[in-house]
DNA sequence: GTATTATTCAACCAAAAGGTTGAATGAATG
DNA sequence: CATTCATTCAACCTTTTGGTTGAATAATAC
């Protein structure tokens, strides 16, 4: 999935998978070894390991090796970038819900009802 | 891509493609017909049409048909949801960059230098 | 030193993504 | 009505994704 993808591409793609979002959520409580991280997921350890690698590739996770155990830790920077990109559009869900927008939404919703 | 994917899955996946993020950006200036929207992209109209459908599937774009022309308009709601999910982790890039975190980052960066 | 444990690597697979081209549909225009 | 224009549909192709299983590696424990 990597290779010449922008940071933002990688971050969004990484977060598009619900398992990976759960991993991120799980890691907010602190560092976890791969095996412990994988424990609640209904898939093989290998699958989780791959997900972790995707998150690592997007910079969302850091790995600290201690003997045979790998401790995983959340890195927020890419989330911050996602938040930044997204917030460009805040004005859109605030000011830009203007008369025309609402009118068009209303219109559309009426059409949708009609066609069911 | 669709089919039993959560809203958030769909939104993140839709935004993971740079072409689609450009489309979103482009639509902030107002409604556009598919052809006009597609104009600056170095790919077939068909490809853009497909991207639009993905965005539509994620609720990020609404389509208003007027004769043979389809006018596309940005819908911010899913962006809002993305922002909401992401902002759960704000505390992480604020408070949670604590002593331990910084220490581990430092440690890791030193290791990385060493291995190059 | 032999098991056991933690993790990845490698090969494989089915499904999805992102693009292409060519044909179909359906309005507008001459 | 024949043509052109706006758009999608359909088929195809290649690459990526998300999972599997089985083997490799490497550290720990007995």
XYZ file of C-alpha atoms (C1' of nucleotides) in Angstrom:
292
model
C 0.000 0.000 0.000
C 2.922 2.303 0.672
C 5.429 3.627 -1.909
C 5.081 7.223 -3.020
C 1.880 7.740 -1.063
C 1.635 11.026 0.774
C 1.453 11.075 4.546
C -2.178 11.988 4.358
C -2.921 9.180 1.908
C -1.265 6.744 4.263
C -3.007 8.063 7.345
C -6.475 8.061 5.809
C -5.952 4.636 4.264
C -4.666 3.250 7.562
C -7.677 4.597 9.427
C -10.183 3.348 6.868
C -10.047 -0.138 8.344
C -12.155 -0.645 11.476
C -9.721 -3.150 12.945
C -6.954 -0.594 12.655
C -9.090 2.097 14.249
C -9.735 -0.315 17.121
C -6.000 -0.881 17.407
C -5.434 2.850 17.610
C -8.140 3.143 20.265
C -6.631 0.268 22.185
C -3.194 1.855 22.193
C -4.411 5.026 23.886
C -4.245 3.164 27.188
C -0.543 2.689 26.791
C 2.051 0.450 25.232
C 1.135 -3.104 24.317
C 2.992 -6.095 22.993
C 1.767 -7.428 19.672
C 0.287 -10.556 21.237
C -1.577 -8.617 23.921
C -2.784 -6.110 21.375
C -4.071 -8.914 19.175
C -5.868 -10.751 21.974
C -9.411 -9.335 21.512
C -9.461 -9.579 17.724
C -11.210 -12.423 15.948
C -8.404 -12.986 13.504
C -4.985 -14.533 13.425
C -2.033 -12.921 15.137
C -0.465 -12.636 11.723
C -3.351 -10.550 10.452
C -2.999 -8.174 13.391
C 0.730 -8.024 12.842
C 0.065 -6.906 9.289
C -2.370 -4.243 10.440
C 0.235 -2.991 12.844
C 2.693 -2.715 10.002
C 0.242 -0.636 8.022
C -0.212 1.680 10.984
C 3.544 1.842 11.414
C 3.924 2.705 7.742
C 1.525 5.580 8.244
C 3.492 6.739 11.282
C 0.583 6.081 13.613
C 2.412 3.465 15.623
C 5.946 3.140 16.899
C 7.618 -0.076 17.827
C 10.120 -0.562 20.613
C 11.882 -3.938 20.621
C 12.797 -5.397 23.985
C 14.198 -8.834 23.522
C 11.697 -10.879 21.594
C 8.853 -8.627 22.621
C 7.774 -5.661 20.518
C 6.042 -2.887 22.404
C 3.708 -0.757 20.337
C 2.881 2.830 21.090
C 0.551 5.348 19.508
C 1.970 8.326 17.669
C -0.526 11.152 17.299
C 1.211 13.253 14.648
C -0.594 11.746 11.652
C -3.917 12.043 13.447
C -3.108 15.668 13.898
C -2.542 16.038 10.163
C -5.831 14.346 9.437
C -7.528 16.696 11.872
C -5.840 19.641 10.215
C -6.888 18.642 6.718
C -10.414 17.958 7.853
C -10.733 21.204 9.757
C -10.234 23.105 6.499
C -13.856 22.229 5.918
C -15.224 23.351 9.249
C -16.504 26.531 7.681
C -18.482 24.235 5.450
C -20.467 22.605 8.165
C -20.873 25.939 9.923
C -21.392 28.967 7.716
C -21.869 27.215 4.429
C -25.091 25.507 5.494
C -26.772 28.553 4.044
C -30.200 29.096 2.572
C -29.335 27.602 -0.798
C -27.730 24.542 0.745
C -30.703 23.865 2.955
C -33.081 24.420 0.079
C -31.191 21.943 -2.090
C -31.066 19.391 0.718
C -34.801 19.741 1.274
C -35.461 19.406 -2.430
C -33.304 16.299 -2.655
C -34.896 14.650 0.347
C -38.359 15.192 -1.105
C -37.208 13.644 -4.370
C -35.768 10.667 -2.499
C -39.031 10.020 -0.650
C -40.907 10.208 -3.913
C -38.752 7.536 -5.504
C -39.275 4.879 -2.841
C -15.871 -0.799 -1.736
C -19.231 -0.255 -0.102
C -21.566 -2.892 1.408
C -21.817 -3.101 5.162
C -19.039 -0.611 5.725
C -19.637 1.873 8.510
C -19.974 5.564 7.731
C -16.560 6.180 9.151
C -15.026 3.362 7.120
C -16.534 4.840 3.986
C -15.480 8.387 4.766
C -11.898 7.481 5.608
C -11.612 5.195 2.601
C -13.070 7.841 0.314
C -10.617 10.434 1.597
C -7.618 8.140 1.332
C -7.363 8.777 -2.389
C -5.629 12.039 -3.346
C -7.778 12.506 -6.429
C -10.854 12.331 -4.275
C -9.442 14.791 -1.759
C -8.786 17.136 -4.673
C -12.363 16.682 -5.794
C -13.585 17.572 -2.327
C -11.343 20.643 -2.305
C -12.558 21.622 -5.733
C -16.199 21.409 -4.685
C -15.779 23.892 -1.865
C -16.065 26.645 -4.452
C -19.559 25.534 -5.317
C -21.479 23.128 -7.481
C -19.844 21.648 -10.558
C -20.967 19.437 -13.383
C -19.123 16.144 -13.694
C -17.346 17.230 -16.881
C -16.204 20.540 -15.404
C -15.130 18.828 -12.216
C -13.095 16.336 -14.229
C -11.385 18.911 -16.386
C -8.111 19.378 -14.428
C -7.523 15.693 -13.756
C -5.087 13.656 -15.813
C -7.391 10.699 -16.162
C -10.455 9.716 -18.102
C -13.844 11.228 -17.388
C -14.963 7.726 -16.523
C -12.355 7.452 -13.808
C -13.497 10.728 -12.277
C -17.100 9.600 -12.523
C -16.163 6.530 -10.505
C -14.405 8.632 -7.879
C -17.499 10.771 -7.610
C -19.570 7.685 -7.010
C -17.270 6.639 -4.198
C -17.616 10.069 -2.604
C -21.364 9.888 -3.069
C -21.380 6.466 -1.441
C -19.613 7.967 1.548
C -22.130 10.809 1.668
C -19.486 13.396 0.889
C -21.086 14.485 -2.353
C -24.653 15.061 -3.434
C -25.844 14.979 -6.998
C -28.597 17.125 -8.471
C -29.718 16.130 -11.965
C -30.798 18.892 -14.294
C -31.514 17.462 -17.707
C -28.453 15.651 -18.883
C -26.197 17.570 -16.529
C -25.390 16.350 -13.031
C -24.421 19.058 -10.553
C -22.239 17.899 -7.694
C -22.170 19.513 -4.316
C -20.109 18.920 -1.195
C -21.760 17.545 1.927
C -19.757 18.212 5.060
C -21.467 15.821 7.469
C -19.048 12.913 6.970
C -16.083 15.253 7.274
C -17.555 16.307 10.563
C -17.677 12.703 11.704
C -14.078 12.187 10.697
C -13.136 15.309 12.637
C -15.067 14.043 15.624
C -13.396 10.646 15.621
C -10.000 12.190 15.175
C -10.495 14.763 17.898
C -10.854 11.929 20.414
C -7.076 11.807 20.198
C -6.375 15.486 20.682
C -5.440 14.858 24.279
C -2.813 12.567 22.839
C -0.996 15.199 20.899
C -1.410 17.624 23.773
C -1.132 16.215 27.288
C 0.078 12.782 26.422
C 3.352 13.995 24.963
C 4.683 13.516 28.430
C 8.130 12.818 29.769
C 8.066 9.131 28.989
C 6.754 9.690 25.485
C 9.414 12.238 24.687
C 12.078 9.994 26.144
C 10.961 7.075 24.018
C 10.798 9.243 20.904
C 14.307 10.494 21.545
C 15.552 6.981 22.125
C 13.945 5.746 18.927
C 15.304 8.609 16.833
C 18.807 7.942 18.073
C 18.443 4.285 17.177
C 17.184 5.230 13.709
C 20.201 7.480 13.052
C 22.496 4.723 14.163
C 21.079 2.280 11.660
C 21.569 4.476 8.588
C 20.577 -27.916 24.796
C 15.784 -28.571 23.913
C 11.301 -26.612 24.291
C 8.509 -22.854 24.288
C 7.258 -18.212 23.289
C 7.053 -13.811 20.486
C 7.155 -12.265 16.336
C 7.847 -11.936 11.403
C 8.410 -13.767 6.607
C 6.637 -16.046 2.558
C 3.365 -17.912 -0.320
C -1.139 -18.119 -1.415
C -6.041 -16.608 -2.136
C -10.367 -14.004 -2.980
C -12.146 -9.661 -3.248
C -11.768 -4.721 -3.992
C -9.590 -0.517 -6.005
C -8.337 2.294 -9.609
C -7.710 2.712 -14.004
C -8.752 1.786 -19.150
C -11.837 1.422 -23.497
C -16.160 0.932 -25.909
C -21.062 0.909 -25.949
C -25.511 2.586 -24.065
C -28.663 6.073 -22.481
C -30.902 10.257 -22.671
C -31.041 15.447 -23.292
C -30.167 19.383 -26.234
C -29.228 21.311 -30.756
C -29.200 22.147 -35.797
C -34.770 13.291 -37.129
C -29.808 13.032 -36.950
C -26.048 14.705 -34.335
C -23.721 16.053 -30.622
C -23.073 16.344 -25.706
C -23.222 14.721 -20.671
C -23.077 11.003 -18.286
C -23.161 6.190 -16.887
C -22.767 1.094 -17.600
C -20.133 -2.944 -18.604
C -16.245 -5.553 -19.324
C -11.634 -5.970 -18.670
C -6.942 -5.564 -16.528
C -3.433 -4.946 -12.952
C -2.275 -3.912 -8.308
C -3.508 -3.733 -3.557
C -5.919 -5.359 0.488
C -7.044 -8.268 4.138
C -7.036 -12.507 5.402
C -5.155 -17.468 5.737
C -1.504 -21.206 6.805
C 3.115 -22.921 7.500
C 7.882 -22.098 8.173
C 11.758 -19.150 9.887
C 14.021 -16.499 13.437
C 15.426 -15.299 17.724
C 14.953 -14.736 22.681
C 13.610 -16.974 26.978
C 12.778 -20.838 30.188
C 13.361 -25.404 31.808
